[in-house]
PDB file of C-alpha atoms in Angstrom:
ATOM      1  CA  MET A  29     311.841 -21.689 104.452  1.00 64.00           C
ATOM      2  CA  ALA A  30     311.054 -24.171 107.322  1.00 70.00           C
ATOM      3  CA  ASN A  31     308.409 -25.830 105.161  1.00 71.00           C
ATOM      4  CA  LYS A  32     310.881 -26.260 102.235  1.00 72.00           C
ATOM      5  CA  ASN A  33     313.411 -27.838 104.503  1.00 67.00           C
ATOM      6  CA  LEU A  34     310.849 -30.145 105.954  1.00 61.00           C
ATOM      7  CA  CYS A  35     309.676 -31.076 102.445  1.00 60.00           C
ATOM      8  CA  ILE A  36     313.328 -31.839 101.362  1.00 67.00           C
ATOM      9  CA  LEU A  37     313.850 -34.045 104.434  1.00 60.00           C
ATOM     10  CA  PHE A  38     310.663 -35.915 103.720  1.00 57.00           C
ATOM     11  CA  LEU A  39     311.581 -36.472 100.139  1.00 55.00           C
ATOM     12  CA  LEU A  40     314.995 -37.697 101.088  1.00 53.00           C
ATOM     13  CA  SER A  41     313.476 -40.222 103.639  1.00 52.00           C
ATOM     14  CA  LEU A  42     311.339 -41.464 100.762  1.00 45.00           C
ATOM     15  CA  ILE A  43     314.309 -42.035  98.519  1.00 45.00           C
ATOM     16  CA  GLY A  44     315.998 -43.947 101.284  1.00 41.00           C
ATOM     17  CA  VAL A  45     312.982 -46.142 101.586  1.00 42.00           C
ATOM     18  CA  ALA A  46     312.729 -46.627  97.909  1.00 39.00           C
ATOM     19  CA  THR A  47     316.336 -47.780  97.591  1.00 43.00           C
ATOM     20  CA  ALA A  48     316.229 -50.248 100.533  1.00 57.00           C
ATOM     21  CA  GLN A  49     317.591 -53.560  99.365  1.00 80.00           C
ATOM     22  CA  ASN A  50     315.234 -56.544  98.619  1.00 87.00           C
ATOM     23  CA  CYS A  51     316.165 -60.045  99.407  1.00 89.00           C
ATOM     24  CA  GLY A  52     314.912 -63.650  99.838  1.00 85.00           C
ATOM     25  CA  ARG A  53     312.222 -65.303  97.687  1.00 84.00           C
ATOM     26  CA  GLN A  54     310.823 -61.780  96.922  1.00 86.00           C
ATOM     27  CA  ALA A  55     314.046 -60.971  95.176  1.00 85.00           C
ATOM     28  CA  GLY A  56     314.895 -64.283  93.484  1.00 83.00           C
ATOM     29  CA  GLY A  57     316.850 -65.588  96.362  1.00 81.00           C
ATOM     30  CA  ALA A  58     319.231 -62.593  96.777  1.00 84.00           C
ATOM     31  CA  THR A  59     320.936 -62.033 100.111  1.00 85.00           C
ATOM     32  CA  CYS A  60     321.577 -58.735 101.827  1.00 87.00           C
ATOM     33  CA  ALA A  61     324.844 -57.067 101.476  1.00 86.00           C
ATOM     34  CA  GLY A  62     327.191 -57.114 104.509  1.00 83.00           C
ATOM     35  CA  ASN A  63     325.553 -60.202 106.048  1.00 80.00           C
ATOM     36  CA  ILE A  64     322.478 -58.190 107.141  1.00 87.00           C
ATOM     37  CA  CYS A  65     319.334 -60.211 107.835  1.00 88.00           C
ATOM     38  CA  CYS A  66     316.500 -60.684 105.399  1.00 89.00           C
ATOM     39  CA  SER A  67     313.002 -60.382 106.801  1.00 89.00           C
ATOM     40  CA  GLN A  68     310.204 -62.608 105.865  1.00 88.00           C
ATOM     41  CA  TYR A  69     308.838 -59.837 103.783  1.00 89.00           C
ATOM     42  CA  GLY A  70     312.052 -59.473 101.701  1.00 90.00           C
ATOM     43  CA  TRP A  71     313.629 -56.372 103.252  1.00 90.00           C
ATOM     44  CA  CYS A  72     317.235 -56.089 104.594  1.00 90.00           C
ATOM     45  CA  GLY A  73     317.662 -54.951 108.128  1.00 89.00           C
ATOM     46  CA  THR A  74     319.136 -55.509 111.557  1.00 89.00           C
ATOM     47  CA  THR A  75     316.074 -55.385 113.851  1.00 89.00           C
ATOM     48  CA  ASP A  76     314.489 -58.375 115.470  1.00 87.00           C
ATOM     49  CA  ASP A  77     311.783 -58.251 112.982  1.00 87.00           C
ATOM     50  CA  HIS A  78     314.300 -58.733 110.318  1.00 88.00           C
ATOM     51  CA  CYS A  79     316.716 -61.254 112.179  1.00 88.00           C
ATOM     52  CA  LEU A  80     314.979 -63.605 114.416  1.00 86.00           C
ATOM     53  CA  PRO A  81     314.135 -67.018 113.124  1.00 83.00           C
ATOM     54  CA  SER A  82     310.855 -66.897 115.071  1.00 84.00           C
ATOM     55  CA  ASN A  83     309.808 -63.896 112.836  1.00 85.00           C
ATOM     56  CA  ASN A  84     310.499 -66.025 109.762  1.00 85.00           C
ATOM     57  CA  CYS A  85     313.872 -64.421 108.821  1.00 89.00           C
ATOM     58  CA  GLN A  86     314.998 -65.771 105.443  1.00 86.00           C
ATOM     59  CA  SER A  87     318.787 -65.426 105.446  1.00 85.00           C
ATOM     60  CA  ASN A  88     321.737 -64.340 107.751  1.00 84.00           C
ATOM     61  CA  CYS A  89     319.299 -64.752 110.819  1.00 86.00           C
ATOM     62  CA  ARG A  90     320.552 -64.510 114.398  1.00 81.00           C
ATOM     63  CA  GLY A  91     321.146 -67.868 116.236  1.00 72.00           C
ATOM     64  CA  THR A  92     321.485 -69.930 113.162  1.00 48.00           C
ATOM     65  CA  GLY A  93     325.450 -70.187 112.951  1.00 44.00           C
ATOM     66  CA  ASN A  94     327.473 -69.268 109.968  1.00 40.00           C
ATOM     67  CA  PRO A  95     327.414 -71.608 107.037  1.00 41.00           C
ATOM     68  CA  GLY A  96     330.559 -73.620 106.733  1.00 35.00           C
ATOM     69  CA  SER A  97     332.033 -72.585 109.999  1.00 35.00           C
ATOM     70  CA  GLY A  98     331.706 -75.868 112.037  1.00 37.00           C
ATOM     71  CA  PRO A  99     330.563 -79.471 111.948  1.00 39.00           C
ATOM     72  CA  GLY A 100     326.912 -78.729 111.807  1.00 42.00           C
ATOM     73  CA  GLU A 101     324.219 -76.121 112.531  1.00 45.00           C
ATOM     74  CA  SER A 102     320.930 -76.118 114.342  1.00 47.00           C
ATOM     75  CA  ALA A 103     317.620 -74.218 114.014  1.00 48.00           C
ATOM     76  CA  THR A 104     314.341 -74.449 115.689  1.00 50.00           C
ATOM     77  CA  ASN A 105     312.056 -73.268 112.843  1.00 51.00           C
ATOM     78  CA  VAL A 106     312.480 -75.959 110.250  1.00 50.00           C
ATOM     79  CA  ARG A 107     310.178 -78.574 108.757  1.00 50.00           C
ATOM     80  CA  ALA A 108     311.319 -82.010 107.481  1.00 50.00           C
ATOM     81  CA  THR A 109     309.153 -84.510 105.679  1.00 50.00           C
ATOM     82  CA  TYR A 110     309.922 -88.099 104.634  1.00 50.00           C
ATOM     83  CA  HIS A 111     307.612 -90.086 102.465  1.00 52.00           C
ATOM     84  CA  ILE A 112     308.166 -93.888 102.328  1.00 52.00           C
ATOM     85  CA  TYR A 113     306.487 -95.897  99.538  1.00 51.00           C
ATOM     86  CA  ASN A 114     307.371 -98.169  96.688  1.00 58.00           C
ATOM     87  CA  PRO A 115     308.264 -95.757  93.971  1.00 64.00           C
ATOM     88  CA  ALA A 116     308.504 -98.437  91.217  1.00 69.00           C
ATOM     89  CA  ALA A 117     304.839 -99.401  92.037  1.00 72.00           C
ATOM     90  CA  ASN A 118     303.940 -95.827  90.979  1.00 72.00           C
ATOM     91  CA  GLY A 119     305.982 -95.883  87.822  1.00 76.00           C
ATOM     92  CA  TRP A 120     308.271 -93.257  89.336  1.00 72.00           C
ATOM     93  CA  ASP A 121     305.560 -90.720  88.758  1.00 73.00           C
ATOM     94  CA  LEU A 122     306.244 -87.974  91.131  1.00 66.00           C
ATOM     95  CA  ASN A 123     303.161 -86.102  90.456  1.00 69.00           C
ATOM     96  CA  ARG A 124     301.044 -89.090  91.051  1.00 70.00           C
ATOM     97  CA  VAL A 125     302.431 -89.667  94.665  1.00 64.00           C
ATOM     98  CA  SER A 126     302.546 -85.831  95.274  1.00 60.00           C
ATOM     99  CA  ALA A 127     305.270 -86.135  97.823  1.00 57.00           C
ATOM    100  CA  TYR A 128     306.185 -82.759  99.286  1.00 53.00           C
ATOM    101  CA  CYS A 129     309.065 -81.217  97.237  1.00 56.00           C
ATOM    102  CA  ALA A 130     309.249 -84.277  94.813  1.00 59.00           C
ATOM    103  CA  THR A 131     306.722 -82.701  92.384  1.00 63.00           C
ATOM    104  CA  TRP A 132     309.286 -79.947  91.681  1.00 62.00           C
ATOM    105  CA  ASP A 133     311.407 -82.617  90.040  1.00 65.00           C
ATOM    106  CA  ALA A 134     308.657 -84.411  88.270  1.00 68.00           C
ATOM    107  CA  ASN A 135     309.718 -83.388  84.695  1.00 71.00           C
ATOM    108  CA  LYS A 136     313.304 -84.784  85.229  1.00 73.00           C
ATOM    109  CA  PRO A 137     314.316 -87.729  83.175  1.00 77.00           C
ATOM    110  CA  LEU A 138     313.457 -91.218  84.432  1.00 77.00           C
ATOM    111  CA  ALA A 139     317.015 -92.127  85.026  1.00 76.00           C
ATOM    112  CA  TRP A 140     317.380 -88.976  87.189  1.00 70.00           C
ATOM    113  CA  ARG A 141     314.349 -89.644  89.187  1.00 67.00           C
ATOM    114  CA  GLN A 142     315.292 -93.375  89.682  1.00 68.00           C
ATOM    115  CA  GLN A 143     318.608 -92.178  91.138  1.00 65.00           C
ATOM    116  CA  TYR A 144     317.293 -90.130  93.898  1.00 56.00           C
ATOM    117  CA  GLY A 145     315.082 -90.873  96.817  1.00 52.00           C
ATOM    118  CA  TRP A 146     312.118 -88.617  97.839  1.00 51.00           C
ATOM    119  CA  THR A 147     313.253 -87.331 101.087  1.00 46.00           C
ATOM    120  CA  ALA A 148     312.783 -83.677 101.699  1.00 48.00           C
ATOM    121  CA  PHE A 149     314.228 -81.349 104.315  1.00 46.00           C
ATOM    122  CA  CYS A 150     312.840 -77.728 104.067  1.00 49.00           C
ATOM    123  CA  GLY A 151     313.299 -74.715 106.263  1.00 49.00           C
ATOM    124  CA  PRO A 152     312.754 -72.341 107.635  1.00 49.00           C
ATOM    125  CA  VAL A 153     309.051 -72.807 108.280  1.00 45.00           C
ATOM    126  CA  GLY A 154     306.962 -70.202 106.645  1.00 45.00           C
ATOM    127  CA  PRO A 155     304.428 -69.950 103.869  1.00 46.00           C
ATOM    128  CA  ARG A 156     304.374 -73.137 101.680  1.00 47.00           C
ATOM    129  CA  GLY A 157     305.875 -73.252  98.366  1.00 46.00           C
ATOM    130  CA  GLN A 158     309.165 -74.028  96.735  1.00 46.00           C
ATOM    131  CA  ALA A 159     310.649 -70.560  97.307  1.00 45.00           C
ATOM    132  CA  SER A 160     309.804 -70.256 100.842  1.00 40.00           C
ATOM    133  CA  CYS A 161     310.703 -74.031 101.606  1.00 41.00           C
ATOM    134  CA  GLY A 162     314.350 -73.672 100.743  1.00 42.00           C
ATOM    135  CA  ARG A 163     316.085 -76.400  99.077  1.00 45.00           C
ATOM    136  CA  CYS A 164     314.949 -79.842  99.265  1.00 45.00           C
ATOM    137  CA  LEU A 165     317.723 -82.503  99.841  1.00 45.00           C
ATOM    138  CA  ARG A 166     317.793 -85.339  97.408  1.00 45.00           C
ATOM    139  CA  VAL A 167     318.914 -88.481  99.212  1.00 45.00           C
ATOM    140  CA  ARG A 168     320.384 -91.536  97.568  1.00 48.00           C
ATOM    141  CA  GLN A 169     318.885 -94.582  99.212  1.00 48.00           C
ATOM    142  CA  LYS A 170     321.620 -96.905 100.360  1.00 53.00           C
ATOM    143  CA  LYS A 171     319.715-100.114 100.293  1.00 55.00           C
ATOM    144  CA  SER A 172     317.815 -99.834  97.019  1.00 52.00           C
ATOM    145  CA  HIS A 173     320.108 -97.376  95.440  1.00 49.00           C
ATOM    146  CA  SER A 174     316.909 -95.479  94.428  1.00 45.00           C
TER     147      SER A 174
END
């Protein structure tokens, strides 16, 4: 009887693990219910492994502020890049210049590419790639309007 109860407990714990919520880039950008943290591996939880930016937390991380709650936020684990060059000299070919993030928009129409600059701000720092980078900002250049 004790073995049967132990077996039932074990199976219940497996079901709990199997139904744990996935999040982040591993789940198409989904966030965890109840503002719970999303770990670098795409699991929801409340431990330091899930929530600390230094552990590559993906969303609802500790110490990063609440979006929209004030004049600005800060983080210590972000990467920003800026590429300065003459885009017209490269025929607005984003693949040829291979600027970080810009290649993701390389198939946009020429009018769209000419409207936006190629400045990128990405975070939090983690494995490289569009999903882990976050969203790259498209900055309209004030001087050249490009």
